[in-house]
Amino acid sequence: MNQRDHRKLLIVDGKDAFLRQQRAMIGRVDSRGSLLLVQCPTLVLCGREDELTPVALHQELAAGIRGAKLVVVEACGHLSTLDQPREVTAALRQWVSALES
């Protein structure tokens, strides 16, 4: 997460929410071993410039879920819906449309 992302979290959620989120992430259990259990359509979407969870980690997640689709949004950090809302919306719409066809 870069400095710009931190500022957005503070502005959107406030300091107390930001601190709660950081504490929750510190103690989170690694559940990547359970990815093979996912049996529903899955979109893994990330920002190319995400410093908190880099593209390589998203690639690992998508590879661990049968049939998952990976979308990497350019010029985008960790907060993809705030950084590139139009591109994220377009990717979601395209993914849902593909599911419906």
Coordinates of C-alpha atoms in Angstrom, one line a residue:
M1 CA 0.0 0.0 0.0
N2 CA 1.5 3.3 -1.0
Q3 CA 1.2 6.7 0.8
R4 CA -1.7 7.7 -1.5
D5 CA -3.6 4.6 -0.6
H6 CA -3.1 5.2 3.1
R7 CA -4.5 8.8 2.7
K8 CA -7.5 7.4 0.9
L9 CA -8.2 4.9 3.7
L10 CA -8.0 7.7 6.3
I11 CA -10.3 10.0 4.3
V12 CA -12.9 7.3 3.4
D13 CA -13.0 5.3 6.6
G14 CA -11.4 7.5 9.3
K15 CA -8.5 6.9 11.6
D16 CA -10.2 4.4 14.0
A17 CA -11.4 2.2 11.1
F18 CA -8.0 2.3 9.5
L19 CA -6.3 1.1 12.7
R20 CA -8.9 -1.7 13.2
Q21 CA -8.3 -2.9 9.7
Q22 CA -4.5 -2.9 10.2
R23 CA -4.8 -4.9 13.4
A24 CA -7.1 -7.4 11.8
M25 CA -4.8 -8.0 8.9
I26 CA -1.8 -8.6 11.2
G27 CA -3.5 -11.6 12.8
R28 CA -5.2 -13.0 9.8
V29 CA -4.6 -16.7 9.1
D30 CA -3.1 -17.7 5.7
S31 CA -6.0 -19.6 4.0
R32 CA -4.3 -20.1 0.5
G33 CA -4.4 -23.9 1.2
S34 CA -8.2 -23.7 1.0
L35 CA -8.4 -22.2 -2.4
L36 CA -8.9 -25.6 -4.1
L37 CA -12.2 -25.8 -2.2
V38 CA -13.6 -22.8 -4.0
Q39 CA -16.2 -24.1 -6.4
C40 CA -17.9 -21.0 -7.7
P41 CA -17.0 -18.5 -10.5
T42 CA -14.2 -16.3 -9.2
L43 CA -12.7 -13.0 -10.4
V44 CA -9.4 -12.0 -8.9
L45 CA -8.9 -8.3 -9.6
C46 CA -5.9 -6.2 -8.6
G47 CA -4.0 -3.0 -9.3
R48 CA -0.7 -3.2 -11.2
E49 CA 0.9 -0.9 -8.6
D50 CA -0.6 -2.6 -5.5
E51 CA 2.3 -2.6 -3.0
L52 CA 0.4 -4.3 -0.2
T53 CA -0.7 -7.4 -2.2
P54 CA 1.4 -7.4 -5.4
V55 CA 0.4 -8.9 -8.7
A56 CA 2.4 -12.1 -8.1
L57 CA 0.2 -12.9 -5.0
H58 CA -2.9 -12.3 -7.1
Q59 CA -1.6 -14.6 -9.7
E60 CA -1.0 -17.3 -7.0
L61 CA -4.6 -16.8 -5.8
A62 CA -6.1 -17.1 -9.3
A63 CA -3.9 -20.2 -10.0
G64 CA -5.2 -21.8 -6.9
I65 CA -8.9 -21.5 -7.8
R66 CA -10.1 -23.7 -10.6
G67 CA -11.4 -21.5 -13.5
A68 CA -10.6 -18.2 -11.8
K69 CA -10.1 -15.2 -14.0
L70 CA -7.3 -12.7 -13.2
V71 CA -7.7 -9.0 -14.2
V72 CA -4.8 -6.6 -13.5
V73 CA -5.9 -2.9 -13.7
E74 CA -3.1 -0.6 -14.9
A75 CA -2.2 2.6 -13.1
C76 CA -3.9 1.3 -10.0
G77 CA -2.8 0.6 -6.4
H78 CA -4.4 -1.4 -3.6
L79 CA -7.7 0.5 -3.5
S80 CA -8.7 -0.4 -7.0
T81 CA -12.3 0.8 -6.8
L82 CA -11.1 4.2 -5.7
D83 CA -8.0 4.4 -8.0
Q84 CA -9.7 3.3 -11.2
P85 CA -13.5 3.0 -10.6
R86 CA -14.4 3.0 -14.3
E87 CA -11.9 0.3 -15.2
V88 CA -12.9 -1.9 -12.2
T89 CA -16.6 -1.5 -13.1
A90 CA -15.9 -2.4 -16.7
A91 CA -13.9 -5.5 -15.7
L92 CA -16.7 -6.6 -13.3
R93 CA -19.4 -6.0 -16.0
Q94 CA -17.4 -8.0 -18.5
W95 CA -16.9 -10.8 -16.1
V96 CA -20.5 -11.0 -15.1
S97 CA -21.6 -10.9 -18.8
A98 CA -19.3 -13.8 -19.6
L99 CA -21.0 -15.8 -16.7
E100 CA -24.4 -15.1 -18.1
S101 CA -23.6 -16.2 -21.7

